[in-house]
Short mmCIF file of C-alpha atoms in Angstrom, two decimals:
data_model
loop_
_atom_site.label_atom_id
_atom_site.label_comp_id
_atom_site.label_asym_id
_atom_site.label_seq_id
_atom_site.Cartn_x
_atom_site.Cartn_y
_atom_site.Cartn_z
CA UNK A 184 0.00 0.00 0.00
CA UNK A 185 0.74 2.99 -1.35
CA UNK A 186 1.65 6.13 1.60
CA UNK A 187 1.83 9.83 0.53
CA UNK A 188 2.81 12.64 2.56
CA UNK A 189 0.21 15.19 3.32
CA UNK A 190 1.53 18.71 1.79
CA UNK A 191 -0.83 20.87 4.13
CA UNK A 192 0.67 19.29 7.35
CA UNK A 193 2.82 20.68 9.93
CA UNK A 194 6.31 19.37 10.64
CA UNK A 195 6.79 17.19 13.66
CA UNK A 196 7.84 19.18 17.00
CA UNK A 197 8.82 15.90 18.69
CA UNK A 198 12.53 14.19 19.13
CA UNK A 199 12.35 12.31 15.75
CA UNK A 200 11.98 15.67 13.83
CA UNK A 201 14.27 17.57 15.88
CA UNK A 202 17.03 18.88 13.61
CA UNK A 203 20.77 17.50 14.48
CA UNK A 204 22.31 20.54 16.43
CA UNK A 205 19.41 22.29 17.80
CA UNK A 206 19.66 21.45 21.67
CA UNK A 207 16.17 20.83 24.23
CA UNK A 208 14.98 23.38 25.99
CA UNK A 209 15.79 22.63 29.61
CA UNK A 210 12.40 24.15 31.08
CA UNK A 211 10.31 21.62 32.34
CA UNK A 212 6.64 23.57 31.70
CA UNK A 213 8.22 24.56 27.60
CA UNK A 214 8.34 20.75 27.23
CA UNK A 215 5.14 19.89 28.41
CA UNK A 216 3.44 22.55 26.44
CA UNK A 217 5.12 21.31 22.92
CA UNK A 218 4.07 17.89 23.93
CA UNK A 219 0.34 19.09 24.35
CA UNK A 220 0.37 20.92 21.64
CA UNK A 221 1.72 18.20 19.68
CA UNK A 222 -1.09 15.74 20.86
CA UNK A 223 -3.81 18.38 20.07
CA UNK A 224 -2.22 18.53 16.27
CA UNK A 225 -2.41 14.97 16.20
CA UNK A 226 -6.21 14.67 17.16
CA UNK A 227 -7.49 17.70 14.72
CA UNK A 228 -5.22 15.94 11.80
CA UNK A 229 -6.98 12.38 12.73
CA UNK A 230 -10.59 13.31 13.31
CA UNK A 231 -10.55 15.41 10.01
CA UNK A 232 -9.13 12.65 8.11
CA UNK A 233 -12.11 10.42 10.10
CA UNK A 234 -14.37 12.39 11.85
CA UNK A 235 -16.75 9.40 13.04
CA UNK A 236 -13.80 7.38 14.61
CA UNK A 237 -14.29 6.67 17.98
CA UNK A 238 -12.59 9.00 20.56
CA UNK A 239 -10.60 6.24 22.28
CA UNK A 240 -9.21 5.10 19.40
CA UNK A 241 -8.26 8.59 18.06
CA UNK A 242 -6.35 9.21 21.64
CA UNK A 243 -4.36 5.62 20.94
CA UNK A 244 -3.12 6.60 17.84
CA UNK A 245 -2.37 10.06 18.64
CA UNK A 246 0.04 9.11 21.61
CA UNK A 247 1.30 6.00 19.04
CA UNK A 248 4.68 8.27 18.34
CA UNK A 249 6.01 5.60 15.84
CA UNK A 250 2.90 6.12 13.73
CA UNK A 251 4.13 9.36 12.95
CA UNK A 252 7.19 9.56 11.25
CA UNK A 253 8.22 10.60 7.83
CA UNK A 254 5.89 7.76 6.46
CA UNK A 255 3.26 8.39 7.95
CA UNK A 256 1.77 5.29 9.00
CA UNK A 257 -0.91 6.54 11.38
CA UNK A 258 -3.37 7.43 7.69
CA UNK A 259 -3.18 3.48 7.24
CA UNK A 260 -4.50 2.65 10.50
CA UNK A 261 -7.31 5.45 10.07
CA UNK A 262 -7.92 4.03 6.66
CA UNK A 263 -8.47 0.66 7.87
CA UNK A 264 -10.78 1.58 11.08
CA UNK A 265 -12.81 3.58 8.96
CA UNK A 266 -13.37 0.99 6.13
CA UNK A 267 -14.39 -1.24 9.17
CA UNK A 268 -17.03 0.89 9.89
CA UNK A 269 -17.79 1.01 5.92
CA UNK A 270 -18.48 -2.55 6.15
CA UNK A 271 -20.92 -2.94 9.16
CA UNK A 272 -24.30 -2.50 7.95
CA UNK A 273 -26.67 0.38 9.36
CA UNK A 274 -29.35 -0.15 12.27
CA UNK A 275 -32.25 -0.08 10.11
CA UNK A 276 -31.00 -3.12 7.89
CA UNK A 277 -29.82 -1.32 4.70
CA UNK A 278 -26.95 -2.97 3.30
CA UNK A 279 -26.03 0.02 0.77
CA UNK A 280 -25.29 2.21 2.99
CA UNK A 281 -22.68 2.43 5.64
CA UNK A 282 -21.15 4.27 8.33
CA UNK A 283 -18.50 6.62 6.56
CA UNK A 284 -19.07 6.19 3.19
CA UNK A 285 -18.78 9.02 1.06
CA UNK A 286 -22.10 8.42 -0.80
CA UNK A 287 -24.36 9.06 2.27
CA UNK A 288 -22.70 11.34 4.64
CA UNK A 289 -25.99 12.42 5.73
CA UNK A 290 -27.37 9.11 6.39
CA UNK A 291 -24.04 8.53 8.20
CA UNK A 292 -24.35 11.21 10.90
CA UNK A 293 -28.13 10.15 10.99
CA UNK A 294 -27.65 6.63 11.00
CA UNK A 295 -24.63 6.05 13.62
CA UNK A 296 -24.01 2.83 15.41
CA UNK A 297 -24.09 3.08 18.96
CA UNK A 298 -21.25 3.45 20.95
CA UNK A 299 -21.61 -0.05 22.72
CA UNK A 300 -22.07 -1.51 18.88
CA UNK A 301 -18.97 -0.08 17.82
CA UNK A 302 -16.94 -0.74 20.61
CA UNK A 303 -18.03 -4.28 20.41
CA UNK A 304 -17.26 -4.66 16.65
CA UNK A 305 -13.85 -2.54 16.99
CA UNK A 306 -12.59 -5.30 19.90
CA UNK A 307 -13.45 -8.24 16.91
CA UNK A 308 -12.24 -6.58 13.63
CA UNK A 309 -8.46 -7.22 13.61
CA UNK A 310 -6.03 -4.47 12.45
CA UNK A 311 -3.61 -4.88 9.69
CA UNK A 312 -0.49 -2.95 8.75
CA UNK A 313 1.81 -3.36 5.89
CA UNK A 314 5.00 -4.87 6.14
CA UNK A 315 8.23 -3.39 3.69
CA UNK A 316 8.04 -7.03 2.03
CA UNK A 317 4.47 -6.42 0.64
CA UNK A 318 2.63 -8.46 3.35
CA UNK A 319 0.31 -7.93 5.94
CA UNK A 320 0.26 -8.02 9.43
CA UNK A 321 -2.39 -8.48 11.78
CA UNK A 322 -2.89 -7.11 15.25
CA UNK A 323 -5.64 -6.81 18.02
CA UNK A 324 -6.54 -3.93 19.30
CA UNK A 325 -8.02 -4.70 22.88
CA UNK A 326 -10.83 -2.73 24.61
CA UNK A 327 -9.85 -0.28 27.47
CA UNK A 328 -9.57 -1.63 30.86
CA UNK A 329 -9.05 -5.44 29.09
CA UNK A 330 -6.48 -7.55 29.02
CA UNK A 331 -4.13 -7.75 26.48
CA UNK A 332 -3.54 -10.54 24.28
CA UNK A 333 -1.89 -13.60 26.26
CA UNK A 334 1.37 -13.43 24.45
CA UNK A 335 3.16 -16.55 24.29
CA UNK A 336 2.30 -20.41 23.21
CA UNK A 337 -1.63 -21.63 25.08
CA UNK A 338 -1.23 -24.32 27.35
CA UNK A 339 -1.84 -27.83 25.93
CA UNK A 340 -4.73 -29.99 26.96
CA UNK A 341 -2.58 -31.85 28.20
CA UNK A 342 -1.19 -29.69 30.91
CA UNK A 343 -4.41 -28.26 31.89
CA UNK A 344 -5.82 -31.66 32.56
CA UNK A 345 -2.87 -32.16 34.73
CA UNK A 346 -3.07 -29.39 36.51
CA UNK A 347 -6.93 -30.80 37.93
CA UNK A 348 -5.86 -33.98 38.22
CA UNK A 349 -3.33 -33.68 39.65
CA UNK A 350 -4.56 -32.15 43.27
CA UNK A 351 -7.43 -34.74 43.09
CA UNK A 352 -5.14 -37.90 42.65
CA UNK A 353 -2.96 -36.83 45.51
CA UNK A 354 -5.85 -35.92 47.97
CA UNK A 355 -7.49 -39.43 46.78
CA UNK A 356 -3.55 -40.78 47.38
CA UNK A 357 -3.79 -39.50 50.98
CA UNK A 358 -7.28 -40.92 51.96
CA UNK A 359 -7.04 -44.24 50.27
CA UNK A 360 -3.53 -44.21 52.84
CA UNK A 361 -5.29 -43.43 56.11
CA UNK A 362 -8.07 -45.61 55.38
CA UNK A 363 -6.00 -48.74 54.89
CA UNK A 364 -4.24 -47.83 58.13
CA UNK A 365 -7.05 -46.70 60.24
CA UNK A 366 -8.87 -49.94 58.86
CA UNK A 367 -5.90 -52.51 59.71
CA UNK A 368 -5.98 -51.04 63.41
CA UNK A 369 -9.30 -51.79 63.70
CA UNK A 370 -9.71 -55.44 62.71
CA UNK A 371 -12.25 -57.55 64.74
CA UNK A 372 -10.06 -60.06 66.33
CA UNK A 373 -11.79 -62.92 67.81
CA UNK A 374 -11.48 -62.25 71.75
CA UNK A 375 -11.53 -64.10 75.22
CA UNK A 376 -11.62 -63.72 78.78
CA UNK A 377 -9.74 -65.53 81.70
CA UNK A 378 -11.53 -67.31 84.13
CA UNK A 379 -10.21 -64.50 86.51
CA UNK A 380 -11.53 -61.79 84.66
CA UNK A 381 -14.86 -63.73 84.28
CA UNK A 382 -15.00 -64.03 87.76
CA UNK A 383 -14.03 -60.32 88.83
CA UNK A 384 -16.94 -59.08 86.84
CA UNK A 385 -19.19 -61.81 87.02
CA UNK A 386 -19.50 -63.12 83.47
CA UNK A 387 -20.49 -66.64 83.35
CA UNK A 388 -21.52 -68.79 80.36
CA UNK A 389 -22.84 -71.48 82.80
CA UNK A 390 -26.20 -72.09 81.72
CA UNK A 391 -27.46 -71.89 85.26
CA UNK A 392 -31.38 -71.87 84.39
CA UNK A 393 -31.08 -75.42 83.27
CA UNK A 394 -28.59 -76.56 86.25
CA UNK A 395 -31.20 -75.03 88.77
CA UNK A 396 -33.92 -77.06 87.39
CA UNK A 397 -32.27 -80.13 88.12
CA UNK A 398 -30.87 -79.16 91.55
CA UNK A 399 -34.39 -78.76 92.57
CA UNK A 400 -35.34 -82.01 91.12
CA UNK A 401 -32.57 -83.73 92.78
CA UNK A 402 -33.08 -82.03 96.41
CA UNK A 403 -36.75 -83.04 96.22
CA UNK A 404 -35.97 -86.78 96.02
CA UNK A 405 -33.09 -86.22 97.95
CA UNK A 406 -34.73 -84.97 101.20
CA UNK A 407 -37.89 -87.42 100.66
CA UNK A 408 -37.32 -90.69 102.97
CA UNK A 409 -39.19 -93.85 102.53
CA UNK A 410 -40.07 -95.90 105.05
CA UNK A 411 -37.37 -98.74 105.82
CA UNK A 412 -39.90 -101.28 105.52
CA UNK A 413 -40.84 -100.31 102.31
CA UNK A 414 -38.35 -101.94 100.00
CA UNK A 415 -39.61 -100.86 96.95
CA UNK A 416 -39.73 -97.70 97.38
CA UNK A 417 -36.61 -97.17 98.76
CA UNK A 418 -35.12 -99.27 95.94
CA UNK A 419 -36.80 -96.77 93.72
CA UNK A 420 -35.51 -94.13 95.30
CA UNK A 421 -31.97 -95.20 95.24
CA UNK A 422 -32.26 -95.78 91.72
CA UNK A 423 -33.13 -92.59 90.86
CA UNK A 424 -30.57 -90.55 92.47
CA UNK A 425 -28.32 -92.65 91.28
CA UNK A 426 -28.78 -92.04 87.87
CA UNK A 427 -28.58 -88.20 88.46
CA UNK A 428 -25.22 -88.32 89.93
CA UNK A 429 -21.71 -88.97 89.43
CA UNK A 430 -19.80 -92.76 90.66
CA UNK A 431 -17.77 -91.15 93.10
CA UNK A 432 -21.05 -89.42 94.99
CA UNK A 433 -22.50 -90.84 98.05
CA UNK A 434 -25.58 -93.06 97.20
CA UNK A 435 -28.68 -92.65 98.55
CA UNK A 436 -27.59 -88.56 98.58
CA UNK A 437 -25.59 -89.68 101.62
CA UNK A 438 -28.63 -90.41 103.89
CA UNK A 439 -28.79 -93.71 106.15
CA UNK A 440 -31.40 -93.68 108.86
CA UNK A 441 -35.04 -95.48 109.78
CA UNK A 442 -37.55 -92.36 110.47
CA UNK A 443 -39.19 -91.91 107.13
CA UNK A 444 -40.29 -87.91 106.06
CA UNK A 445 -42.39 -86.63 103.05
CA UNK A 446 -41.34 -84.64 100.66
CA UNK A 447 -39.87 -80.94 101.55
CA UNK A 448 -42.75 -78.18 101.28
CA UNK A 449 -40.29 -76.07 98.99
CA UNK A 450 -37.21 -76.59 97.15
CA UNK A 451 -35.94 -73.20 95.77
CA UNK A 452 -32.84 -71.84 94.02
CA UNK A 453 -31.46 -68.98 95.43
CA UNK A 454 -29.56 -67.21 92.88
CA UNK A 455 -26.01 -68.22 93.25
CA UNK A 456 -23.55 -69.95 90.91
CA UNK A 457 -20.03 -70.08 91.58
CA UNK A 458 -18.60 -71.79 88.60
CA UNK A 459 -15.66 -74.35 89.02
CA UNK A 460 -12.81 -73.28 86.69
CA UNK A 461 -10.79 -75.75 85.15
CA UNK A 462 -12.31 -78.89 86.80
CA UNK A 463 -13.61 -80.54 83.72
CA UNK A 464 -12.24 -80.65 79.91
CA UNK A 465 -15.67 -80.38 78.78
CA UNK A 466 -18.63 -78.89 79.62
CA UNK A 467 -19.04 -76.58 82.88
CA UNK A 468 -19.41 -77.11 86.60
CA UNK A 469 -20.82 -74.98 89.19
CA UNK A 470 -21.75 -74.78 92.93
CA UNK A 471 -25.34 -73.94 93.12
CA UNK A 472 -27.11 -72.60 96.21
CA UNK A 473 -30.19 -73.87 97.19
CA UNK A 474 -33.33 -72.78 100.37
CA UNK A 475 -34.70 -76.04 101.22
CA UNK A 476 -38.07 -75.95 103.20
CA UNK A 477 -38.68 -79.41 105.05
CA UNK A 478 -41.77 -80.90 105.84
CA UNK A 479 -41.20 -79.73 109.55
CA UNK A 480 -41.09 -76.07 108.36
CA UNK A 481 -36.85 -76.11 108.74
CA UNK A 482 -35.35 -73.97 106.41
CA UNK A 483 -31.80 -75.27 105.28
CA UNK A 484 -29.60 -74.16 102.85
CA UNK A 485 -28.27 -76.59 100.40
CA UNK A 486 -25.21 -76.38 98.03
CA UNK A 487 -24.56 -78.77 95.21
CA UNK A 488 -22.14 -79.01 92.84
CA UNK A 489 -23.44 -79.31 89.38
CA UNK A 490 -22.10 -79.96 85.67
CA UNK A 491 -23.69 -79.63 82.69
CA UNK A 492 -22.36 -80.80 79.42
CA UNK A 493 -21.35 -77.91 76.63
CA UNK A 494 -23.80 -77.88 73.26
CA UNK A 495 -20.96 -79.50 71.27
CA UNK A 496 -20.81 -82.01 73.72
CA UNK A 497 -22.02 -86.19 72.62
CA UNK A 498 -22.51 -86.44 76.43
CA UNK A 499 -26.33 -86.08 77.02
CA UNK A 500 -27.43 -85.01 80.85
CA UNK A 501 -26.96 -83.16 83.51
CA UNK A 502 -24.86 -84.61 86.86
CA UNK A 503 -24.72 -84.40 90.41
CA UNK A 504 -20.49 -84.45 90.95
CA UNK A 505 -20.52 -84.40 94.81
CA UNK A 506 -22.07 -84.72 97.81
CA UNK A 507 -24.68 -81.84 99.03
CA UNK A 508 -23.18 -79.15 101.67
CA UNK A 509 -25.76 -78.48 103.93
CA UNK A 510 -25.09 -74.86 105.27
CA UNK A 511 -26.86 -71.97 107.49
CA UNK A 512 -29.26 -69.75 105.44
CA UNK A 513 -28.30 -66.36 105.49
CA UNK A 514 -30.63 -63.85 107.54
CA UNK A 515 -32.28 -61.87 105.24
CA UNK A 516 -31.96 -58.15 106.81
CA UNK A 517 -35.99 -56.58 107.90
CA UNK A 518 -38.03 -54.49 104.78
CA UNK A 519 -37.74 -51.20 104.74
CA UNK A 520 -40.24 -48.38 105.71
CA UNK A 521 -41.34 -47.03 102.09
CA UNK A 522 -41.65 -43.32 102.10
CA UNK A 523 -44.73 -41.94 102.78
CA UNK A 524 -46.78 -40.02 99.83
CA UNK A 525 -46.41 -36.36 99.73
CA UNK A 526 -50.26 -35.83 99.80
CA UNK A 527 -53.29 -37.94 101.37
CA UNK A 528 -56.85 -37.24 101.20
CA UNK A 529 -58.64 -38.97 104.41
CA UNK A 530 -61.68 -37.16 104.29
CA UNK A 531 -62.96 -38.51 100.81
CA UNK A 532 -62.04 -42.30 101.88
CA UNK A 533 -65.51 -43.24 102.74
CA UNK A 534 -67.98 -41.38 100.39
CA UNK A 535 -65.31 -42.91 97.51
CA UNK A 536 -65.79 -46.24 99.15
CA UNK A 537 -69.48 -45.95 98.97
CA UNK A 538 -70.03 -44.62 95.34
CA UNK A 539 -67.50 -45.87 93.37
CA UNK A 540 -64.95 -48.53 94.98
CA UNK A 541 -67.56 -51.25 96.30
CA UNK A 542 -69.82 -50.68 92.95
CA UNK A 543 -66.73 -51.44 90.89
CA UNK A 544 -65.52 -54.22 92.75
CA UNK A 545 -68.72 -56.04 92.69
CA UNK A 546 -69.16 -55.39 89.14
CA UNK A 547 -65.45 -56.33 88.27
CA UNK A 548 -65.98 -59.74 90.24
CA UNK A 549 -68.73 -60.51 87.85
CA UNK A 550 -67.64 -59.54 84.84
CA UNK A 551 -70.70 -57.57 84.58
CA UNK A 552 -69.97 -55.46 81.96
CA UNK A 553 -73.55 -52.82 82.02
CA UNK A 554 -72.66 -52.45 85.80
CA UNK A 555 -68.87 -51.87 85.17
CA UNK A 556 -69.77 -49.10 82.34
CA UNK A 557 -71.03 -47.11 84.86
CA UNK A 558 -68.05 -46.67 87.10
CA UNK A 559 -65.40 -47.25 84.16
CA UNK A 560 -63.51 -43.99 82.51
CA UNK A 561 -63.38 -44.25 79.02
CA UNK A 562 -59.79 -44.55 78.75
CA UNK A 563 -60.19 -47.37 81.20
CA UNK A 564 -57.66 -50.17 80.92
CA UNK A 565 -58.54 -53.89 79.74
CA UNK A 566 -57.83 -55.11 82.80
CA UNK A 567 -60.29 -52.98 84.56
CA UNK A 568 -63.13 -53.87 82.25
CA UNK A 569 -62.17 -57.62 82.43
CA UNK A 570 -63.00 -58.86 85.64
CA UNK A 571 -62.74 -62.04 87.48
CA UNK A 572 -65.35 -63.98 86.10
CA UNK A 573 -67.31 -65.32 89.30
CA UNK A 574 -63.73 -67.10 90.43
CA UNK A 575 -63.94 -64.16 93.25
CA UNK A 576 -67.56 -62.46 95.09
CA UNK A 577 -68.82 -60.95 98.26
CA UNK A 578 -65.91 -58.71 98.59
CA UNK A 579 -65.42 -56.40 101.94
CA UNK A 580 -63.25 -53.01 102.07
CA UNK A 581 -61.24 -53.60 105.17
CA UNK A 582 -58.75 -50.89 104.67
CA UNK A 583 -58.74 -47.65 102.24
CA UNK A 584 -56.06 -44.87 101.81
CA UNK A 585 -56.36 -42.15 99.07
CA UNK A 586 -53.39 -40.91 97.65
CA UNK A 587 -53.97 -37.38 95.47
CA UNK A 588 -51.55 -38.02 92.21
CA UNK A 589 -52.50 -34.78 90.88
CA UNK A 590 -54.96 -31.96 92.17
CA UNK A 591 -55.51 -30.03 95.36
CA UNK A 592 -58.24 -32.02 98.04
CA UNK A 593 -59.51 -28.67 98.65
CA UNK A 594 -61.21 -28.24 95.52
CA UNK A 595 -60.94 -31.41 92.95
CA UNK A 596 -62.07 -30.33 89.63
CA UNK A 597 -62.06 -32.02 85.85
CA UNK A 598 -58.04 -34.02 85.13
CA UNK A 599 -57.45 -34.74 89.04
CA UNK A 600 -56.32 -38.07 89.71
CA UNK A 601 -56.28 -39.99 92.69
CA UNK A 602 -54.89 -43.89 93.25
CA UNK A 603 -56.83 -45.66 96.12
CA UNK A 604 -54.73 -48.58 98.22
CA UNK A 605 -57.48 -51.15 99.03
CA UNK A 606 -57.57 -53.93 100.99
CA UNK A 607 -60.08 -56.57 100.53
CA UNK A 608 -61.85 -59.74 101.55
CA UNK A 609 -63.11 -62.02 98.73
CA UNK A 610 -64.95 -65.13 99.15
CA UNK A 611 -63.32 -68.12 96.94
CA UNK A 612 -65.43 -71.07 95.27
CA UNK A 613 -64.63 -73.22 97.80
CA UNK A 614 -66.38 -70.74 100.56
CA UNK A 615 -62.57 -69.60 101.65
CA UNK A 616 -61.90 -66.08 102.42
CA UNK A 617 -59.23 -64.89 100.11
CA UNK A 618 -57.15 -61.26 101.17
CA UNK A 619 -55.84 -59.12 98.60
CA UNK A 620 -54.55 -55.86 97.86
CA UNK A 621 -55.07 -53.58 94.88
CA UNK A 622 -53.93 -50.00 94.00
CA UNK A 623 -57.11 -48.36 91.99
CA UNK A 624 -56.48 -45.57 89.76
CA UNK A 625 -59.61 -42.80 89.35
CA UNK A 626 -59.48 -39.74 87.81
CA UNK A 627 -62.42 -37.15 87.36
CA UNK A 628 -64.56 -36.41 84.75
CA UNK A 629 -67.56 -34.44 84.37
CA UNK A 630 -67.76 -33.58 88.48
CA UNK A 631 -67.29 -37.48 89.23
CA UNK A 632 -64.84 -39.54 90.20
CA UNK A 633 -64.45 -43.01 87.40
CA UNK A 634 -62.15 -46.03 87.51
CA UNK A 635 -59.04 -45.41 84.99
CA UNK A 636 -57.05 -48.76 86.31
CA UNK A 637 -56.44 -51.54 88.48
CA UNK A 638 -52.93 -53.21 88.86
CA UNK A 639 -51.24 -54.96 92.11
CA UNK A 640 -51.03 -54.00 95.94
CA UNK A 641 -48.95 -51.05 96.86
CA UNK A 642 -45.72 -51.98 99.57
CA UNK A 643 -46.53 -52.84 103.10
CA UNK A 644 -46.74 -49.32 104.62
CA UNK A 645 -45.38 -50.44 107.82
CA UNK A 646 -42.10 -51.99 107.08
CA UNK A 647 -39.78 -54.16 108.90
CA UNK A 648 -39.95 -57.93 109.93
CA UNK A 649 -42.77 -60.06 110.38
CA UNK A 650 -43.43 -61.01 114.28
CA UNK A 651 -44.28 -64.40 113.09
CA UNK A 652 -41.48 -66.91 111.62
CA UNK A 653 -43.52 -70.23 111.38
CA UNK A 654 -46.43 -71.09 109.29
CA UNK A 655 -49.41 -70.69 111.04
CA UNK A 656 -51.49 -74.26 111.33
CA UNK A 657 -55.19 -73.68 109.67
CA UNK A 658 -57.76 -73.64 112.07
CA UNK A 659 -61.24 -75.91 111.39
CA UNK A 660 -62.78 -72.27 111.01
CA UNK A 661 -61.10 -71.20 107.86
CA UNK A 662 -60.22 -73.36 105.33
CA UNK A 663 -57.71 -72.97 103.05
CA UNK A 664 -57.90 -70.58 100.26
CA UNK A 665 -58.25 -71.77 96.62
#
């Protein structure tokens, strides 16, 4: 492309077209002024060579000092912004005509793109310039306040997918390595106990249900005496115990003697098992601890040593391995005193008595259920509206006490509850008289009191031991209940 000097225009006032001897002014203020002035020539030359340029890019080229030497290259660049603006097409879709062309200048200044359109198309139309050898040379011209083009090779794929990766496979590297070794610390090893820790803290695997059973078997024929004269039966007896016990173990469960006694009254197991480490290569010994209640009403504790075969075991049966301890039963200290409710009502013990505990207590012995709607709550329990059936009648309040679970006796009102301790008198089937306790549950609703519950005696009020320590012989006056 052709360049030709411009005969109207001013020579250059800056160091390029300086001549050889004449020297800089040393004043600061004279240089700044030909510098100003200089950039105020270089705007009037450029927007009257293309008046609709944009003002940014007319202030770029102006301060562009090697676009303004002898050759002039800074008409080029004007030449080439303002046939970009030739080529855009006008707002109103007319293709003819465009922005700075000489055949419709007043369309043009009518007709002009806005300045967000042009900036826009400026930052996407690249900029040529020519080269000495004939070719031509693009370059972007970036917006104000952008970036400038990243100069320099782009990264490969390659490296970018690396540099993702990458922190993800080492964080994965790290977890995958403290789960293995938090994992490997933590195997379940199969575990096991000494018999000395076993027997600090009481951990058994005696199955002492099933060894109790049979102790009380055993004591029962044990403590039951035939009469000497009576072979067979003490043949039978014999027999039996023999085939519950071990060869070494005295026979007969090491009782010779003529008196003959019945069976004990009671043969119960009183909790203890002290297992026998170590005694047997299979299966599991213990000593258990028996109460034995004779026929004389003695009470005798009994301690036998039992072993029961493991599951795994062929051996079928539970033995007797030793002879029966008899030993003193331990005294069993006096019940407590239970505390006393926090609030009583005594005044309301016999009108509640009258209207609703004796009416629900007959009904409830009968099963009657029309009588037993009339005293029941709604919410009443099942084993309120139950009843006994007939197996119970006639019964007799010989003791009441009220006990106010919620509400004030002053003034009992809608949601109070109350739970009354009653004792009573029922006569059996079999014309006995039959005491029991019960703990009756009301509550109020609609101004009256109804039954919500009935469950089991409360405790003994009065506390401590019983005077009496032997069984009391029926008299020919009361039978025996049941």
């Amino acid at each position: 492309m052709s360049v030709r000097a411009d005969p109207g225009a001013a020579p250059s006032t800056t160091a390029n077209t300086r001549p050889v001897g004449e020297q800089p002014e040393s004043s600061f203020r004279t240089r700044r002024r030909e510098s100003v002035a200089e950039a105020r020539r270089r705007r009037e030359k450029l927007l009257a060579e293309a008046p609709d340029a944009d003002p940014q890019f007319v202030h770029a080229l102006a301060s562009a000092d090697a676009l303004w030497g002898p050759d002039e290259q800074w008409r080029v660049a004007v030449r080439t912004h303002a046939g970009s603006l030739v080529l855009r097409p006008t707002e109103a879709g007319d293709e003819s005509a465009a922005l700075g062309s000489p055949t419709a200048p007043h369309d043009q200044a009518k007709r002009r793109w806005p300045r967000r359109l042009s900036i826009r198309h400026q930052h996407r139309t690249r900029r040529t310039r020519p080269i000495k050898d004939g070719t031509v040379a693009t370059f972007d011209v970036p917006l104000p306040g952008r970036p400038s083009r990243m100069v320099g090779r782009p990264r490969s794929w390659v490296t970018r997918l690396l540099l993702i990766a990458g922190p993800l496979l080492l964080a994965g590297g790290v977890a995958y390595s403290c789960g293995v070794s938090t994992g490997s610390s933590r195997l379940v090893q199969q575990a096991s106990i000494s018999s000395q820790d076993a027997a600090a803290f009481h951990l058994s695997s005696f199955p002492a249900a099933r060894a109790s059973a049979f102790g009380v078997a055993y004591l029962a024929l044990c403590w039951t005496h035939p009469a000497p004269t009576d072979a067979t039966a003490t043949k039978d007896r014999l027999a039996a115990l023999a085939e519950m016990t071990s060869a070494g173990v005295a026979p007969g469960c090491g009782w010779t003697g003529s008196t003959p006694s019945p069976a004990p009254l009671t043969v119960i197991w009183d909790g203890t098992a002290t297992p026998l480490p170590d005694t047997y290569s299979d299966g599991a010994a213990a000593q258990m601890g028996f109460v034995v209640t004779t026929a004389d009403r003695r009470t005798v504790g009994v301690t036998v040593p039992i072993w029961v075969p493991s599951p795994n075991s062929p051996t079928t049966g539970v033995r007797v391995v030793g002879d029966i301890a008899v030993v003193p039963v331990a005294t069993a200290a006096p019940a407590p005193t239970p505390v006393a409710p926090a609030v009583t009502d005594t005044m309301i013990a016999e009108s509640l008595t009258r209207s609703v505990i004796m009416p629900f207590l007959q009904a409830w012995s009968a099963s009657d259920p029309v009588q037993l709607n009339l005293v029941l709550a709604r919410d009443a329990s099942s084993r309120a509206r139950t009843g006994m059936d007939g197996q119970l009648s006639q019964p007799k309040v010989n003791g009441l006490r009220v006990i106010v679970t919620r509400g004030d006796p002053a003034a009992y009102r809608d949601g109070d509850r109350l739970t009354a301790q009653v004792s009573v008198d029922w006569t059996t089937r079999t014309t006995g008289v039959q005491r029991s306790g019960y703990s009756i549950s009301l509550g109020m609703s609609a101004g009256r009191w109804q039954v919500v519950n009935i469950t089991g005696s409360a405790p003994d009020p009065a506390g401590g031991a019983s005077p009496s320590t032997t069984f009391a012989a029926p008299s020919s006056t009361t039978p025996p209940a049941g």
